[in-house]
Coordinates of C-alpha atoms and ligand atoms in Angstrom, one line a residue:
M1 CA -2.2 -67.5 9.9
K2 CA -1.9 -66.8 6.1
V3 CA -4.5 -64.1 5.3
L4 CA -5.4 -62.6 2.0
V5 CA -7.0 -59.2 2.3
T6 CA -8.9 -58.0 -0.8
G7 CA -9.0 -54.2 -1.0
G8 CA -6.0 -54.0 1.4
A9 CA -4.8 -50.8 -0.2
G10 CA -8.0 -49.0 0.6
F11 CA -9.0 -47.0 3.6
I12 CA -10.4 -49.7 5.9
G13 CA -8.5 -52.6 4.2
S14 CA -5.2 -51.0 4.9
H15 CA -6.0 -50.6 8.6
V16 CA -7.1 -54.3 8.7
V17 CA -3.8 -55.3 7.1
D18 CA -1.8 -53.2 9.6
R19 CA -3.7 -54.8 12.6
L20 CA -3.3 -58.3 11.3
I21 CA 0.5 -57.8 10.7
A22 CA 0.8 -56.3 14.2
A23 CA -0.8 -59.4 15.6
G24 CA 1.7 -61.6 13.8
H25 CA -0.3 -62.8 10.8
D26 CA 1.3 -63.4 7.4
V27 CA -0.6 -61.0 5.0
A28 CA -1.0 -60.7 1.3
I29 CA -3.2 -58.1 -0.5
A30 CA -5.2 -58.2 -3.8
D31 CA -6.3 -54.8 -4.9
N32 CA -6.7 -53.1 -8.3
L33 CA -6.0 -49.6 -6.9
T34 CA -9.2 -48.0 -8.3
T35 CA -9.7 -46.1 -5.0
G36 CA -6.9 -47.7 -3.0
R37 CA -3.3 -46.3 -2.9
R38 CA 0.1 -47.9 -3.0
E39 CA 1.2 -45.5 -0.1
N40 CA -1.4 -47.3 2.1
V41 CA 0.2 -50.7 1.6
N42 CA 2.0 -52.0 4.6
P43 CA 5.6 -52.9 3.5
A44 CA 5.4 -56.2 5.4
A45 CA 2.5 -57.4 3.2
R46 CA 2.8 -58.9 -0.3
F47 CA 0.9 -56.9 -2.8
Y48 CA -0.8 -58.2 -6.0
A49 CA -2.4 -55.8 -8.5
A50 CA -5.5 -57.9 -9.2
D51 CA -9.1 -57.1 -10.1
I52 CA -11.7 -59.3 -8.3
R53 CA -13.7 -59.3 -11.5
D54 CA -10.9 -61.3 -13.2
P55 CA -11.0 -65.0 -12.0
G56 CA -7.7 -65.7 -13.8
A57 CA -5.9 -63.0 -11.9
L58 CA -7.5 -64.1 -8.6
G59 CA -6.6 -67.7 -9.3
R60 CA -2.9 -66.8 -9.7
V61 CA -3.0 -64.9 -6.4
F62 CA -4.6 -67.8 -4.6
E63 CA -2.3 -70.3 -6.2
A64 CA 0.8 -68.3 -5.1
E65 CA -0.5 -67.5 -1.6
R66 CA -2.6 -70.5 -0.5
P67 CA -4.4 -68.3 2.1
E68 CA -6.1 -70.0 5.1
I69 CA -8.4 -67.0 5.5
V70 CA -9.7 -64.3 3.2
S71 CA -10.7 -60.9 4.5
H72 CA -12.9 -59.5 1.7
Q73 CA -12.8 -55.7 1.9
A74 CA -12.6 -54.8 -1.8
A75 CA -15.7 -53.1 -3.2
Q76 CA -17.2 -50.3 -5.1
A77 CA -18.0 -48.4 -1.8
S78 CA -19.9 -45.4 -2.9
V79 CA -23.7 -45.0 -2.7
N80 CA -23.5 -42.2 -5.3
V81 CA -21.7 -44.3 -7.9
S82 CA -24.2 -47.1 -7.4
M83 CA -27.1 -44.8 -8.0
A84 CA -25.5 -43.5 -11.2
D85 CA -24.5 -46.9 -12.5
P86 CA -26.2 -49.9 -10.8
P87 CA -24.7 -52.5 -13.2
R88 CA -21.2 -51.4 -12.5
D89 CA -21.8 -51.5 -8.8
A90 CA -23.1 -55.1 -9.1
E91 CA -20.3 -56.2 -11.4
I92 CA -17.8 -55.3 -8.6
N93 CA -19.7 -56.0 -5.5
V94 CA -21.7 -59.1 -6.5
I95 CA -19.9 -60.7 -9.4
G96 CA -16.4 -59.7 -8.1
S97 CA -17.4 -61.1 -4.7
L98 CA -18.6 -64.4 -6.3
H99 CA -15.2 -64.8 -8.0
V100 CA -13.6 -64.3 -4.6
L101 CA -15.8 -66.9 -3.0
E102 CA -15.2 -69.3 -5.9
A103 CA -11.5 -68.9 -5.6
C104 CA -11.9 -69.7 -1.9
R105 CA -13.8 -72.8 -2.7
Q106 CA -11.4 -74.0 -5.3
H107 CA -8.3 -73.4 -3.1
G108 CA -9.5 -74.8 0.2
V109 CA -9.8 -71.5 2.1
R110 CA -11.1 -72.2 5.6
K111 CA -12.9 -68.9 6.2
V112 CA -14.0 -65.6 4.7
V113 CA -14.5 -62.4 6.7
Y114 CA -16.8 -60.2 4.7
A115 CA -17.1 -56.4 5.0
G116 CA -20.8 -55.7 4.8
T117 CA -22.7 -52.5 5.5
G118 CA -25.2 -51.8 8.2
G119 CA -26.6 -48.4 7.2
A120 CA -27.0 -48.9 3.5
A121 CA -28.5 -52.4 3.7
V122 CA -31.1 -51.9 6.4
G123 CA -32.9 -48.8 4.8
E124 CA -34.8 -46.4 6.9
P125 CA -34.9 -48.1 10.4
K126 CA -38.0 -49.2 12.1
Y127 CA -36.2 -48.8 15.5
I128 CA -32.8 -47.5 16.7
P129 CA -30.2 -48.8 17.5
V130 CA -30.7 -51.3 14.7
D131 CA -29.7 -54.9 15.6
E132 CA -29.1 -57.9 13.4
D133 CA -32.7 -59.0 13.5
H134 CA -34.0 -55.8 11.9
P135 CA -35.5 -56.4 8.4
V136 CA -33.3 -55.5 5.5
D137 CA -34.7 -53.1 2.8
P138 CA -31.9 -51.3 1.0
L139 CA -32.5 -47.9 -0.5
S140 CA -29.6 -48.0 -3.0
P141 CA -28.0 -50.4 -5.4
Y142 CA -24.9 -50.4 -3.2
G143 CA -27.0 -51.5 -0.2
A144 CA -28.6 -54.3 -2.3
S145 CA -25.3 -55.5 -3.8
K146 CA -23.5 -55.6 -0.4
H147 CA -26.4 -57.4 1.2
A148 CA -26.7 -60.0 -1.6
V149 CA -23.2 -61.2 -0.8
E150 CA -24.2 -62.0 2.8
H151 CA -26.6 -64.6 1.3
Y152 CA -23.8 -66.0 -0.9
C153 CA -21.6 -66.3 2.2
S154 CA -24.1 -68.3 4.0
L155 CA -24.9 -70.6 1.1
Y156 CA -21.2 -71.3 0.4
R157 CA -21.0 -72.3 4.1
A158 CA -24.0 -74.5 3.9
N159 CA -23.1 -76.2 0.6
W160 CA -19.3 -76.2 0.5
G161 CA -18.3 -75.8 4.2
L162 CA -16.6 -72.4 3.6
D163 CA -16.9 -70.7 7.0
S164 CA -17.7 -67.0 7.1
T165 CA -18.3 -64.1 9.4
V166 CA -20.1 -61.0 8.1
L167 CA -19.2 -57.7 9.7
R168 CA -21.7 -55.0 8.9
Y169 CA -20.0 -51.6 9.4
A170 CA -21.6 -48.4 10.4
N171 CA -20.1 -45.2 9.0
V172 CA -16.3 -45.7 9.3
Y173 CA -14.0 -42.8 9.6
G174 CA -10.3 -42.1 10.4
P175 CA -6.9 -41.6 8.9
R176 CA -6.4 -42.5 5.2
Q177 CA -10.1 -42.0 4.3
D178 CA -10.0 -40.3 1.0
P179 CA -11.1 -36.6 1.5
Y180 CA -11.7 -36.3 -2.2
G181 CA -13.8 -39.5 -2.3
E182 CA -17.5 -40.1 -2.9
A183 CA -18.2 -40.8 0.7
G184 CA -16.8 -40.0 4.1
V185 CA -18.3 -36.8 5.4
I186 CA -15.7 -36.4 8.2
A187 CA -12.7 -36.6 5.8
I188 CA -14.4 -34.3 3.3
F189 CA -15.3 -31.6 5.8
T190 CA -11.9 -31.8 7.5
A191 CA -10.0 -31.4 4.2
R192 CA -12.2 -28.5 3.1
M193 CA -12.0 -26.7 6.5
L194 CA -8.2 -27.2 6.6
G195 CA -7.7 -26.2 3.0
G196 CA -9.7 -23.0 3.2
G197 CA -12.6 -24.5 1.1
E198 CA -16.3 -24.5 2.1
P199 CA -17.9 -27.8 3.2
I200 CA -21.5 -28.1 2.0
V201 CA -24.0 -29.9 4.2
N202 CA -26.3 -32.0 2.0
G203 CA -30.0 -31.3 2.9
S204 CA -31.0 -30.1 6.4
G205 CA -27.9 -31.7 8.2
E206 CA -30.3 -33.3 10.7
Q207 CA -29.6 -36.7 9.2
E208 CA -27.9 -38.9 11.7
R209 CA -25.2 -41.6 11.3
D210 CA -23.3 -43.9 13.6
Y211 CA -19.6 -43.0 13.3
V212 CA -17.2 -45.8 14.2
Y213 CA -13.4 -45.3 14.3
V214 CA -11.4 -47.3 11.7
G215 CA -9.0 -48.7 14.3
D216 CA -12.0 -50.3 16.1
V217 CA -13.2 -51.8 12.9
A218 CA -9.8 -53.3 12.2
E219 CA -9.8 -54.8 15.7
A220 CA -13.1 -56.5 14.9
N221 CA -11.7 -57.9 11.7
L222 CA -8.8 -59.4 13.7
L223 CA -11.2 -60.9 16.3
A224 CA -13.3 -62.4 13.5
L225 CA -10.5 -64.5 12.1
E226 CA -11.1 -66.9 14.9
R227 CA -14.5 -66.1 16.3
G228 CA -18.1 -65.6 15.1
G229 CA -18.1 -68.4 12.5
G230 CA -21.5 -68.4 10.6
G231 CA -22.4 -65.1 12.3
M232 CA -23.3 -61.6 11.2
Y233 CA -22.4 -58.7 13.4
H234 CA -23.2 -55.0 13.5
L235 CA -20.2 -52.8 14.3
G236 CA -21.3 -49.4 15.6
T237 CA -21.4 -47.3 18.7
G238 CA -25.2 -47.2 19.0
I239 CA -25.1 -43.4 19.0
G240 CA -26.4 -41.3 16.1
T241 CA -24.6 -38.0 15.4
S242 CA -26.1 -35.4 13.0
V243 CA -24.1 -33.9 10.1
N244 CA -24.7 -30.4 11.7
A245 CA -23.2 -31.6 15.0
L246 CA -20.2 -33.1 13.2
F247 CA -19.7 -29.8 11.3
E248 CA -19.7 -27.9 14.6
K249 CA -17.3 -30.4 16.3
L250 CA -14.8 -30.2 13.4
A251 CA -15.1 -26.4 13.1
A252 CA -14.2 -26.1 16.8
L253 CA -11.2 -28.5 16.5
I254 CA -9.9 -26.8 13.4
G255 CA -10.8 -23.2 14.2
Y256 CA -13.0 -22.8 11.2
A257 CA -15.2 -19.8 11.7
R258 CA -17.4 -19.5 8.6
P259 CA -21.1 -20.3 8.8
R260 CA -22.6 -23.6 7.7
K261 CA -23.8 -23.8 4.1
H262 CA -26.4 -26.2 2.9
G263 CA -27.0 -27.8 -0.5
P264 CA -29.7 -30.2 -1.8
A265 CA -30.3 -33.6 -0.1
L266 CA -28.8 -36.7 -1.8
P267 CA -31.1 -39.4 -3.1
G268 CA -30.8 -43.0 -1.9
E269 CA -29.7 -42.1 1.6
V270 CA -31.2 -43.1 5.0
F271 CA -32.2 -40.3 7.2
K272 CA -31.3 -41.6 10.7
I273 CA -29.5 -44.7 11.8
A274 CA -27.3 -46.2 14.5
L275 CA -26.3 -49.8 15.0
S276 CA -26.4 -51.9 18.1
A277 CA -23.2 -53.9 18.5
E278 CA -24.5 -56.0 21.4
R279 CA -24.0 -59.3 19.5
A280 CA -20.4 -58.4 18.5
R281 CA -19.7 -57.7 22.2
R282 CA -21.1 -61.0 23.3
D283 CA -19.6 -63.3 20.6
L284 CA -16.5 -61.5 19.4
G285 CA -15.6 -59.7 22.6
W286 CA -15.6 -56.4 20.6
R287 CA -16.6 -53.0 21.6
P288 CA -15.7 -49.6 20.2
R289 CA -12.9 -48.0 22.2
V290 CA -12.3 -44.7 20.5
S291 CA -14.8 -42.0 21.3
L292 CA -16.0 -39.7 18.5
D293 CA -14.2 -36.7 20.0
E294 CA -10.9 -38.6 20.2
G295 CA -11.4 -40.1 16.7
L296 CA -12.1 -36.7 15.2
R297 CA -8.9 -35.3 16.8
L298 CA -6.9 -38.2 15.4
T299 CA -8.4 -37.7 11.9
V300 CA -7.8 -34.0 11.9
E301 CA -4.2 -34.5 13.0
S302 CA -3.5 -37.0 10.3
L303 CA -5.1 -34.9 7.5
R304 CA -3.2 -31.9 8.7
A305 CA 0.1 -33.8 8.7
A306 CA -0.6 -35.2 5.2
S307 CA -1.5 -31.8 3.8
Q308 CA 1.6 -30.2 5.4
A309 CA 3.8 -32.9 3.9
S310 CA 2.3 -32.6 0.4
S311 CA 2.6 -28.8 0.4
T312 CA 6.2 -29.0 1.6
A313 CA 6.9 -31.5 -1.2
G314 CA 4.9 -29.3 -3.7
V315 CA 2.6 -32.3 -4.4
V316 CA -0.8 -31.5 -6.0
R317 CA -3.3 -34.2 -6.6
P318 CA -4.7 -33.1 -9.9
G319 CA -8.4 -32.9 -10.7
R320 CA -9.4 -33.8 -7.1
S321 CA -11.0 -30.6 -5.9
T322 CA -14.2 -30.4 -8.0
R323 CA -15.4 -33.8 -9.1
R324 CA -17.0 -35.2 -6.0
S325 CA -20.0 -34.6 -3.9
P326 CA -19.6 -33.3 -0.3
N327 CA -20.9 -36.2 1.8
Ligands
NAD1 P1 -12.1 -47.9 -0.3 O1 -12.7 -47.5 -1.6 O2 -11.1 -47.1 0.4 O3 -11.6 -49.4 -0.4 C1 -12.0 -50.3 -1.4 C2 -10.8 -51.0 -1.9 O4 -11.2 -52.0 -2.9 C3 -9.8 -50.0 -2.6 O5 -8.5 -50.3 -2.2 C4 -10.1 -50.4 -4.1 O6 -8.9 -50.1 -4.9 C5 -10.4 -51.8 -4.0 N1 -11.2 -52.3 -5.2 C6 -12.3 -51.7 -5.7 N2 -12.7 -52.4 -6.8 C7 -11.9 -53.4 -6.9 C8 -11.8 -54.5 -7.8 N3 -12.7 -54.6 -8.8 N4 -10.8 -55.4 -7.7 C9 -9.9 -55.3 -6.7 N5 -9.9 -54.3 -5.8 C10 -10.9 -53.4 -5.9 O7 -13.4 -48.0 0.6 P2 -13.5 -48.4 2.2 O8 -14.4 -47.4 2.8 O9 -12.2 -48.7 2.8 O10 -14.4 -49.7 2.1 C11 -13.9 -51.0 2.4 C12 -15.0 -52.0 2.6 O11 -15.9 -51.6 3.7 C13 -16.0 -52.1 1.4 O12 -16.3 -53.4 1.2 C14 -17.2 -51.3 1.8 O13 -18.3 -51.7 1.1 C15 -17.2 -51.6 3.3 N6 -17.9 -50.5 4.1 C16 -17.4 -49.3 4.2 C17 -18.0 -48.4 5.0 C18 -17.4 -47.0 5.3 O14 -18.0 -46.2 6.1 N7 -16.3 -46.6 4.7 C19 -19.2 -48.7 5.6 C20 -19.8 -49.9 5.4 C21 -19.1 -50.9 4.7

């Protein structure tokens, strides 16, 4: 099938692209490279530098590609950025997504697979693991903007027959996650521990998240091309892991011996959450296959290889060490 992946140069989007290509699909990417990177782009995919806030640019991509399916992964994906600048978050995540849906409607796209969020949309859970029937009550503009698009997906389906499947991710981790990014505690801790820096735990460290490996998320995106029409699915392991426990697991893997340091808690964050993926198992035939211990090992290996390669090549990524928050 012809699939257009928005955000296909990003962390999750690039794994989705790789999985679709491995399964034999014909893939194009639209990404403006704000957080995505050219190095992530699979050489078998056609790349378009396009901003989803620009309907003209999107129209040209859709005209050239005529995709049957759009996998919409592009977003402003940071809770912190959304807290600092809610309108900017909404411009990308709501208005940008609407331009994507409009382009789909105008160009006869059959289906959209939308990357939603479980943790940030649900708010502080009333029960754990959280299933799809749990009420939604976002604590951050990011959670609200990502959730708003779920409604647009279903009304485009009802009014204009554009099929959609919403995949609500838990906390995704794995190779290619930006260790200097706004989010992604595993990548950030790993890079700091490997680079001789000091990871700072925000707050008590007792906050729990459901960590799901990026390869498993890519697999769900592949399954959703042909299954789960009109549905919304939580993708998680059902297991919460505290930041303190993560720190200890990574320290043991890397051989990092310094004691844990704590900083202030971040606003807008849920305290404890884990997602039930029972519906995804039933309808999509999906379940997470990579355990946290195995996924952490793969992530450490890949970051270690990347940092060795860049130090051999004398590559420094300027201005990257100080500007971000730790998780
Ligand atoms: P990412 O920042 O690595 O990927 C986002 C991609 O979108 C990047 O390649 C970026 O360049 C691109 N992009 C951003 N703004 C754009 C614009 N205006 N026009 C075109 N492209 C644009 O983040 P990620 O973690 O890979 O997130 C991918 C998707 O998964 C997002 O929709 C995010 O909300 C969702 N998600 C991620 C997680 C997680 O744990 N990482 C959890 C829940 C949901």
